[in-house]
């Protein structure tokens, strides 16, 4: 390894690496998969000159590496073999942050899962004052797919808001409201309960992952929210859990997440349907790619175009505001 005191990239190595072959992966991804760091941290390590491939310091996080043939070392130590992929759900309590470290020293959700044998990362974010469903995994690819804006996975919230919105206001929230970073995508919204003090609990299912999205939507329509809980993420629900509790996902839940990550309708994800003899099967055009807007509307309504026909969604009770999920 080169002298660690000299950690600026030599000019000829700072350029983009050569094109990858089918057997190669990005260097930062290989380091992250070994369970040593998140992808972002691994990228930083590479840029700091702490990583060598086959005895040569490499400065580009996207450098193509064949994990079966190339020898990667971090700080002079070979990478351990990748750990098994694991998936957990945490009922995040309010008053915790979802990033690993905080300059203000606030408590992180990572402190709550310290006892887990594997190093896991939260999938997406929740605000300091929001509680509820937070997935944690070391499967970076799945996490990436589930948080990709184009995937639009459903996230179901309960929000306690000031006063009770009129039907017209609920409709505005459903259709999309204008925020400073653009109009919100269609959402499912309904009043769940009124409180004695004249306020109410709303259930809101959104498909975007913008910062403070739900709070900003509610503020914009004049019903600020003072309590927010995420009931489910991509149909994986905290039902029956206590605040601060963490549980491993079942094999069925992991299969469901993989389906959703691949773009399957959340109402059908994790289900292998059998078509009954004598009943019509969906036409082949069910696989035709939908426009982004149409796909978003379908995900929210739980309408699949699959078995069960219009609005069927295939799952009992899927007509609710959960987007057909289990939340
Ligand atoms: N929307 C918010 O406003 N906050 C969250 O934590 C999640 C969604």
PDB file of C-alpha atoms in Angstrom, residues 262-265 268 273 275 280-291 294-295 298-299 303-310:
ATOM      1  CA  UNK A 262     -38.933  -5.549  -9.373  1.00  0.00           C
ATOM      2  CA  UNK A 263     -42.006  -3.475 -10.138  1.00  0.00           C
ATOM      3  CA  UNK A 264     -44.782  -5.920  -9.301  1.00  0.00           C
ATOM      4  CA  UNK A 265     -48.028  -4.388  -8.122  1.00  0.00           C
ATOM      5  CA  UNK A 268     -50.094  -8.919  -5.916  1.00  0.00           C
ATOM      6  CA  UNK A 273     -51.815 -17.005  -8.435  1.00  0.00           C
ATOM      7  CA  UNK A 275     -55.929 -19.444 -12.664  1.00  0.00           C
ATOM      8  CA  UNK A 280     -60.610 -15.739 -18.082  1.00  0.00           C
ATOM      9  CA  UNK A 281     -56.908 -14.995 -17.689  1.00  0.00           C
ATOM     10  CA  UNK A 282     -55.591 -11.476 -17.993  1.00  0.00           C
ATOM     11  CA  UNK A 283     -54.634 -10.561 -21.531  1.00  0.00           C
ATOM     12  CA  UNK A 284     -50.965 -10.498 -22.445  1.00  0.00           C
ATOM     13  CA  UNK A 285     -51.090  -6.712 -22.570  1.00  0.00           C
ATOM     14  CA  UNK A 286     -51.060  -6.725 -18.738  1.00  0.00           C
ATOM     15  CA  UNK A 287     -47.289  -6.726 -19.144  1.00  0.00           C
ATOM     16  CA  UNK A 288     -47.300  -3.680 -21.376  1.00  0.00           C
ATOM     17  CA  UNK A 289     -45.318  -0.918 -19.636  1.00  0.00           C
ATOM     18  CA  UNK A 290     -47.629   1.710 -18.191  1.00  0.00           C
ATOM     19  CA  UNK A 291     -46.976   5.410 -18.215  1.00  0.00           C
ATOM     20  CA  UNK A 294     -50.882   5.343 -14.740  1.00  0.00           C
ATOM     21  CA  UNK A 295     -48.574   2.981 -12.872  1.00  0.00           C
ATOM     22  CA  UNK A 298     -52.647   1.550 -10.127  1.00  0.00           C
ATOM     23  CA  UNK A 299     -50.185   1.011  -7.312  1.00  0.00           C
ATOM     24  CA  UNK A 303     -55.745  -2.448  -9.215  1.00  0.00           C
ATOM     25  CA  UNK A 304     -53.634  -5.010 -10.952  1.00  0.00           C
ATOM     26  CA  UNK A 305     -55.262  -5.927 -14.223  1.00  0.00           C
ATOM     27  CA  UNK A 306     -54.556  -9.450 -13.011  1.00  0.00           C
ATOM     28  CA  UNK A 307     -56.850 -12.113 -11.576  1.00  0.00           C
ATOM     29  CA  UNK A 308     -59.898 -10.856  -9.846  1.00  0.00           C
ATOM     30  CA  UNK A 309     -60.578  -8.330 -12.579  1.00  0.00           C
ATOM     31  CA  UNK A 310     -61.334  -4.699 -12.061  1.00  0.00           C
TER      32      UNK A 310
END
